[in-house]
Amino acid sequence: MKSKAATPVEYIESLSPERRPTIERLRQVLLESLPEGFEETMEYGMLAYVVPHRLFPDGYHCDPKRPLPFMNIASQKQYVSLYHMGLYDGPLLDWFTHEWDQHTTARLDMGKCCIRFRKLDRIPYGLIATLAALMGPKEWVEAYQKATSR
């Protein structure tokens, strides 16, 4: 469900009482774990953690006016989703899928870069914190440029 909220605080305030604690906790995990340089904003109706234009002036290749996306959190109709653009391919995805079973009994429900949490009491917050901390803005820009230059 795409939100029309203009700020992260408005987004949180717009959530149902059932979803708000989960989104707040995921947000706090990312704010505490992401390396310096990422910025929190709203993009595509979700909480977004991006490489700002001051660090990567080219922006997102699909829409250069937008900053380079890295992670997002969203409350969807049937689940809470966490997007991590670095999970599209390669060693980070391999690491994450291997670690998943060590941190939760929930089945991994994942798309290309979207992790869907249907059982909110089984979210592996420690694993999410580790995942968020593994790549800084500089490393993400380098990986992004490599992937988009193919």
Coordinates of N, CA and C in Angstrom, one line a residue:
M1 N 0.9 -1.2 0.0 CA 0.0 0.0 0.0 C 0.9 1.2 0.0
K2 N 0.8 2.0 -1.1 CA 1.7 3.1 -1.2 C 1.1 4.3 -0.4
S3 N 2.0 4.8 0.5 CA 1.6 5.9 1.3 C 1.8 7.3 0.7
K4 N 1.0 8.2 1.1 CA 1.1 9.6 0.5 C 1.9 10.5 1.6
A5 N 2.4 9.9 2.6 CA 3.1 10.6 3.7 C 4.3 11.3 3.1
A6 N 4.6 12.5 3.6 CA 5.7 13.3 3.0 C 7.0 13.1 3.9
T7 N 6.8 12.6 5.1 CA 8.0 12.4 6.0 C 7.9 11.0 6.7
P8 N 9.0 10.5 7.1 CA 9.0 9.3 7.9 C 8.1 9.3 9.1
V9 N 8.0 10.4 9.8 CA 7.2 10.6 11.0 C 5.7 10.5 10.5
E10 N 5.3 11.2 9.5 CA 3.9 11.1 9.0 C 3.6 9.6 8.6
Y11 N 4.6 9.0 8.0 CA 4.4 7.6 7.6 C 4.0 6.7 8.8
I12 N 4.9 6.8 9.8 CA 4.7 6.0 11.0 C 3.3 6.3 11.6
E13 N 3.0 7.6 11.7 CA 1.7 8.0 12.3 C 0.5 7.5 11.5
S14 N 0.7 7.2 10.3 CA -0.5 6.8 9.4 C -0.7 5.3 9.5
L15 N 0.2 4.5 10.2 CA 0.1 3.1 10.2 C -1.0 2.6 11.3
S16 N -1.5 1.4 11.0 CA -2.4 0.8 12.0 C -1.7 0.5 13.3
P17 N -2.4 0.5 14.4 CA -1.8 0.1 15.7 C -1.1 -1.3 15.7
E18 N -1.6 -2.2 14.8 CA -1.0 -3.5 14.7 C 0.4 -3.5 14.0
R19 N 0.6 -2.6 13.1 CA 1.8 -2.5 12.3 C 2.8 -1.5 12.8
R20 N 2.4 -0.5 13.5 CA 3.3 0.6 13.9 C 4.5 0.1 14.7
P21 N 4.3 -0.8 15.7 CA 5.5 -1.2 16.5 C 6.5 -1.9 15.7
T22 N 6.1 -2.7 14.7 CA 7.0 -3.5 13.9 C 7.8 -2.5 13.0
I23 N 7.1 -1.6 12.3 CA 7.8 -0.6 11.5 C 8.7 0.3 12.3
E24 N 8.2 0.7 13.4 CA 9.1 1.5 14.3 C 10.4 0.8 14.7
R25 N 10.2 -0.5 15.0 CA 11.4 -1.2 15.4 C 12.4 -1.5 14.2
L26 N 11.8 -1.8 13.1 CA 12.7 -2.0 11.9 C 13.4 -0.6 11.6
R27 N 12.6 0.4 11.7 CA 13.2 1.8 11.4 C 14.4 2.0 12.4
Q28 N 14.2 1.8 13.6 CA 15.2 2.0 14.6 C 16.4 1.1 14.4
V29 N 16.2 -0.1 14.0 CA 17.3 -1.0 13.7 C 18.2 -0.4 12.5
L30 N 17.5 0.1 11.5 CA 18.2 0.6 10.3 C 18.9 1.9 10.7
L31 N 18.2 2.8 11.5 CA 18.9 4.0 11.9 C 20.1 3.8 12.7
E32 N 20.1 2.8 13.5 CA 21.2 2.5 14.4 C 22.3 1.7 13.7
S33 N 22.0 1.0 12.6 CA 22.9 0.0 12.0 C 23.5 0.5 10.7
L34 N 22.8 1.3 9.9 CA 23.3 1.7 8.6 C 24.6 2.6 8.8
P35 N 25.6 2.3 8.0 CA 26.8 3.1 8.1 C 26.5 4.6 7.8
E36 N 27.4 5.5 8.3 CA 27.2 6.9 8.0 C 27.2 7.2 6.5
G37 N 26.3 8.2 6.2 CA 26.2 8.6 4.8 C 24.9 8.3 4.2
F38 N 24.2 7.3 4.6 CA 22.9 7.0 4.1 C 21.9 8.0 4.8
E39 N 20.9 8.4 4.1 CA 19.9 9.3 4.6 C 18.5 8.7 4.6
E40 N 17.7 9.0 5.6 CA 16.3 8.5 5.7 C 15.4 9.5 5.0
T41 N 14.5 9.1 4.2 CA 13.6 9.9 3.5 C 12.3 9.1 3.1
M42 N 11.5 9.7 2.3 CA 10.3 8.9 1.8 C 10.5 8.8 0.3
E43 N 10.5 7.6 -0.3 CA 10.6 7.4 -1.7 C 9.6 6.3 -2.1
Y44 N 8.8 6.5 -3.1 CA 7.9 5.5 -3.6 C 6.9 5.1 -2.6
G45 N 6.5 6.0 -1.7 CA 5.5 5.7 -0.7 C 6.0 4.8 0.5
M46 N 7.3 4.7 0.7 CA 7.9 3.9 1.7 C 9.0 4.7 2.4
L47 N 9.3 4.2 3.6 CA 10.5 4.7 4.3 C 11.7 4.3 3.5
A48 N 12.6 5.2 3.2 CA 13.7 4.9 2.3 C 15.0 5.4 2.9
Y49 N 16.0 4.6 2.7 CA 17.4 4.8 3.1 C 18.2 4.9 1.9
V50 N 18.7 6.0 1.5 CA 19.3 6.3 0.2 C 20.7 6.9 0.3
V51 N 21.4 6.8 -0.8 CA 22.7 7.5 -1.0 C 22.2 8.9 -1.6
P52 N 22.4 10.0 -0.8 CA 22.0 11.3 -1.3 C 22.8 11.8 -2.5
H53 N 22.2 12.7 -3.2 CA 22.8 13.3 -4.4 C 24.2 13.9 -4.0
R54 N 24.3 14.4 -2.8 CA 25.6 15.0 -2.4 C 26.8 14.0 -2.4
L55 N 26.4 12.7 -2.3 CA 27.4 11.7 -2.3 C 27.5 11.0 -3.7
F56 N 26.3 11.0 -4.4 CA 26.3 10.3 -5.7 C 25.3 11.2 -6.6
P57 N 25.9 12.2 -7.2 CA 25.1 13.2 -7.9 C 24.3 12.6 -9.1
D58 N 24.8 11.4 -9.6 CA 24.1 10.8 -10.8 C 22.7 10.3 -10.4
G59 N 22.5 10.0 -9.1 CA 21.2 9.5 -8.7 C 20.8 8.2 -9.3
Y60 N 19.6 7.8 -9.1 CA 19.1 6.5 -9.6 C 18.9 6.5 -11.1
H61 N 19.4 5.5 -11.8 CA 19.4 5.5 -13.2 C 18.0 5.5 -13.8
C62 N 17.0 5.0 -13.1 CA 15.6 5.0 -13.6 C 15.0 6.3 -13.5
D63 N 15.5 7.2 -12.6 CA 15.0 8.5 -12.4 C 16.1 9.3 -11.7
P64 N 17.0 9.9 -12.5 CA 18.2 10.6 -11.9 C 17.9 11.7 -10.9
K65 N 16.6 12.2 -10.9 CA 16.2 13.2 -9.9 C 16.1 12.6 -8.5
R66 N 15.9 11.3 -8.5 CA 15.8 10.6 -7.2 C 17.2 10.2 -6.7
P67 N 17.4 10.1 -5.4 CA 18.7 9.6 -4.8 C 18.8 8.1 -5.1
L68 N 19.9 7.6 -5.0 CA 20.2 6.2 -5.2 C 19.6 5.3 -4.0
P69 N 18.6 4.5 -4.3 CA 18.0 3.7 -3.2 C 18.9 2.6 -2.7
F70 N 18.8 2.3 -1.4 CA 19.5 1.2 -0.8 C 18.6 0.3 -0.1
M71 N 17.9 0.8 0.9 CA 16.9 0.0 1.7 C 15.6 0.7 1.8
N72 N 14.5 0.0 2.0 CA 13.2 0.5 2.2 C 12.4 -0.3 3.1
I73 N 11.5 0.3 3.8 CA 10.6 -0.5 4.7 C 9.2 0.0 4.3
A74 N 8.3 -1.0 4.2 CA 6.9 -0.7 3.9 C 5.9 -1.6 4.6
S75 N 4.8 -1.1 4.9 CA 3.7 -1.8 5.4 C 2.7 -2.1 4.3
Q76 N 2.7 -3.4 3.8 CA 1.8 -3.8 2.7 C 0.5 -4.4 3.3
K77 N -0.4 -4.7 2.4 CA -1.7 -5.2 2.9 C -1.5 -6.5 3.7
Q78 N -0.7 -7.4 3.2 CA -0.6 -8.8 3.8 C 0.6 -9.0 4.6
Y79 N 1.6 -8.0 4.6 CA 2.9 -8.2 5.2 C 3.6 -6.9 5.4
V80 N 4.7 -7.0 6.1 CA 5.7 -5.9 6.2 C 6.8 -6.3 5.3
S81 N 7.3 -5.4 4.5 CA 8.4 -5.7 3.6 C 9.6 -4.8 3.9
L82 N 10.8 -5.5 3.6 CA 12.1 -4.8 3.8 C 12.8 -5.0 2.4
Y83 N 13.2 -4.0 1.8 CA 13.9 -4.0 0.5 C 15.3 -3.7 0.8
H84 N 16.2 -4.5 0.2 CA 17.7 -4.2 0.3 C 18.2 -4.4 -1.2
M85 N 18.5 -3.3 -1.8 CA 18.9 -3.4 -3.2 C 20.2 -4.3 -3.4
G86 N 21.0 -4.4 -2.4 CA 22.2 -5.2 -2.5 C 22.0 -6.7 -2.6
L87 N 20.8 -7.1 -2.3 CA 20.4 -8.5 -2.3 C 20.1 -9.0 -3.7
Y88 N 20.1 -8.2 -4.7 CA 19.7 -8.7 -6.0 C 20.5 -9.9 -6.5
D89 N 21.8 -9.9 -6.2 CA 22.6 -10.9 -6.8 C 23.9 -11.0 -6.0
G90 N 24.6 -12.1 -6.0 CA 26.0 -12.2 -5.6 C 26.2 -12.6 -4.1
P91 N 27.3 -12.3 -3.6 CA 27.7 -12.8 -2.3 C 26.9 -12.4 -1.1
L92 N 26.3 -11.2 -1.2 CA 25.5 -10.7 -0.1 C 24.2 -11.5 0.0
L93 N 23.6 -11.8 -1.1 CA 22.4 -12.7 -1.2 C 22.8 -14.1 -0.6
D94 N 23.9 -14.6 -1.1 CA 24.3 -16.0 -0.6 C 24.5 -16.0 0.9
W95 N 25.1 -14.9 1.4 CA 25.4 -14.8 2.9 C 24.0 -14.7 3.6
F96 N 23.1 -13.9 3.1 CA 21.9 -13.6 3.8 C 21.0 -14.9 3.8
T97 N 20.9 -15.6 2.7 CA 20.0 -16.8 2.7 C 20.6 -17.9 3.6
H98 N 21.9 -17.9 3.7 CA 22.6 -18.9 4.6 C 22.3 -18.6 6.0
E99 N 22.4 -17.3 6.4 CA 22.2 -16.8 7.8 C 20.8 -16.9 8.2
W100 N 19.8 -16.8 7.3 CA 18.4 -16.7 7.7 C 18.0 -17.8 8.7
D101 N 18.3 -19.0 8.4 CA 17.8 -20.1 9.2 C 18.5 -20.2 10.6
Q102 N 19.6 -19.5 10.7 CA 20.3 -19.4 12.0 C 19.7 -18.4 12.9
H103 N 18.8 -17.5 12.4 CA 18.2 -16.4 13.2 C 16.7 -16.5 13.4
T104 N 16.0 -17.3 12.7 CA 14.6 -17.4 12.8 C 14.0 -18.7 12.4
T105 N 12.9 -19.1 12.9 CA 12.2 -20.3 12.4 C 11.2 -20.0 11.3
A106 N 11.1 -18.7 10.9 CA 10.2 -18.4 9.9 C 10.8 -18.8 8.5
R107 N 9.9 -19.2 7.6 CA 10.4 -19.5 6.2 C 10.8 -18.2 5.6
L108 N 11.9 -18.2 4.8 CA 12.3 -17.0 4.1 C 11.4 -16.8 2.9
D109 N 10.7 -15.7 2.9 CA 9.7 -15.3 1.8 C 10.3 -14.1 1.2
M110 N 10.9 -14.3 0.0 CA 11.7 -13.2 -0.6 C 11.6 -13.2 -2.1
G111 N 11.5 -11.9 -2.6 CA 11.6 -11.7 -4.0 C 13.0 -11.4 -4.4
K112 N 13.2 -10.6 -5.5 CA 14.6 -10.3 -5.9 C 15.4 -9.5 -4.9
C113 N 14.7 -8.5 -4.2 CA 15.4 -7.8 -3.1 C 14.4 -7.5 -2.0
C114 N 13.3 -8.1 -2.1 CA 12.2 -7.8 -1.1 C 12.1 -9.0 -0.1
I115 N 12.2 -8.7 1.1 CA 12.0 -9.7 2.2 C 10.6 -9.4 2.8
R116 N 9.7 -10.4 2.7 CA 8.3 -10.3 3.2 C 8.2 -10.9 4.6
F117 N 7.7 -10.1 5.5 CA 7.5 -10.6 6.9 C 6.0 -10.7 7.1
R118 N 5.5 -12.0 7.1 CA 4.1 -12.2 7.4 C 3.8 -12.5 8.8
K119 N 4.8 -13.1 9.5 CA 4.7 -13.4 10.9 C 5.6 -12.4 11.7
L120 N 5.0 -11.3 12.1 CA 5.7 -10.2 12.7 C 6.4 -10.5 13.9
D121 N 6.1 -11.6 14.6 CA 6.7 -12.0 15.8 C 8.0 -12.8 15.6
R122 N 8.3 -13.1 14.3 CA 9.5 -13.9 14.0 C 10.5 -13.1 13.1
I123 N 10.4 -11.8 13.1 CA 11.4 -11.0 12.4 C 12.8 -11.1 13.1
P124 N 13.8 -11.4 12.3 CA 15.2 -11.5 12.9 C 15.9 -10.2 12.9
Y125 N 15.5 -9.4 13.9 CA 16.0 -8.0 14.0 C 17.6 -7.9 14.0
G126 N 18.2 -8.9 14.7 CA 19.6 -8.9 14.8 C 20.2 -9.2 13.4
L127 N 19.7 -10.1 12.6 CA 20.1 -10.3 11.3 C 19.9 -9.1 10.4
I128 N 18.8 -8.4 10.5 CA 18.6 -7.2 9.8 C 19.6 -6.1 10.1
A129 N 19.9 -6.0 11.4 CA 20.9 -5.0 11.8 C 22.3 -5.4 11.2
T130 N 22.7 -6.6 11.2 CA 23.9 -7.0 10.6 C 23.9 -6.8 9.1
L131 N 22.8 -7.1 8.4 CA 22.7 -6.9 7.0 C 22.9 -5.4 6.7
A132 N 22.2 -4.6 7.4 CA 22.2 -3.1 7.2 C 23.7 -2.6 7.3
A133 N 24.4 -3.2 8.2 CA 25.7 -2.6 8.5 C 26.8 -3.1 7.6
L134 N 26.5 -4.1 6.8 CA 27.6 -4.7 5.9 C 28.1 -3.9 4.8
M135 N 27.3 -2.9 4.3 CA 27.7 -2.1 3.1 C 27.5 -0.6 3.4
G136 N 28.5 0.2 3.2 CA 28.4 1.6 3.3 C 28.0 2.2 2.0
P137 N 27.7 3.5 2.0 CA 27.4 4.2 0.7 C 28.4 4.0 -0.4
K138 N 29.7 4.2 -0.1 CA 30.7 4.0 -1.1 C 30.7 2.6 -1.7
E139 N 30.6 1.6 -0.9 CA 30.5 0.2 -1.4 C 29.3 0.0 -2.2
W140 N 28.2 0.6 -1.8 CA 26.9 0.4 -2.5 C 27.0 1.1 -3.9
V141 N 27.5 2.3 -3.9 CA 27.7 3.0 -5.2 C 28.6 2.2 -6.2
E142 N 29.7 1.7 -5.7 CA 30.6 0.9 -6.5 C 29.8 -0.4 -7.0
A143 N 29.1 -1.1 -6.2 CA 28.4 -2.3 -6.6 C 27.3 -1.9 -7.6
Y144 N 26.6 -0.8 -7.4 CA 25.5 -0.4 -8.2 C 26.1 0.0 -9.6
Q145 N 27.2 0.7 -9.6 CA 27.8 1.1 -10.9 C 28.3 -0.1 -11.7
K146 N 28.8 -1.0 -11.0 CA 29.3 -2.3 -11.7 C 28.1 -3.0 -12.3
A147 N 27.0 -3.1 -11.5 CA 25.8 -3.9 -12.0 C 25.1 -3.2 -13.1
T148 N 25.1 -1.8 -13.1 CA 24.4 -1.1 -14.2 C 25.2 -0.9 -15.4
S149 N 26.5 -1.2 -15.3 CA 27.4 -1.0 -16.5 C 27.5 -2.2 -17.4
R150 N 26.8 -3.3 -17.0 CA 26.9 -4.6 -17.7 C 26.2 -4.5 -19.1

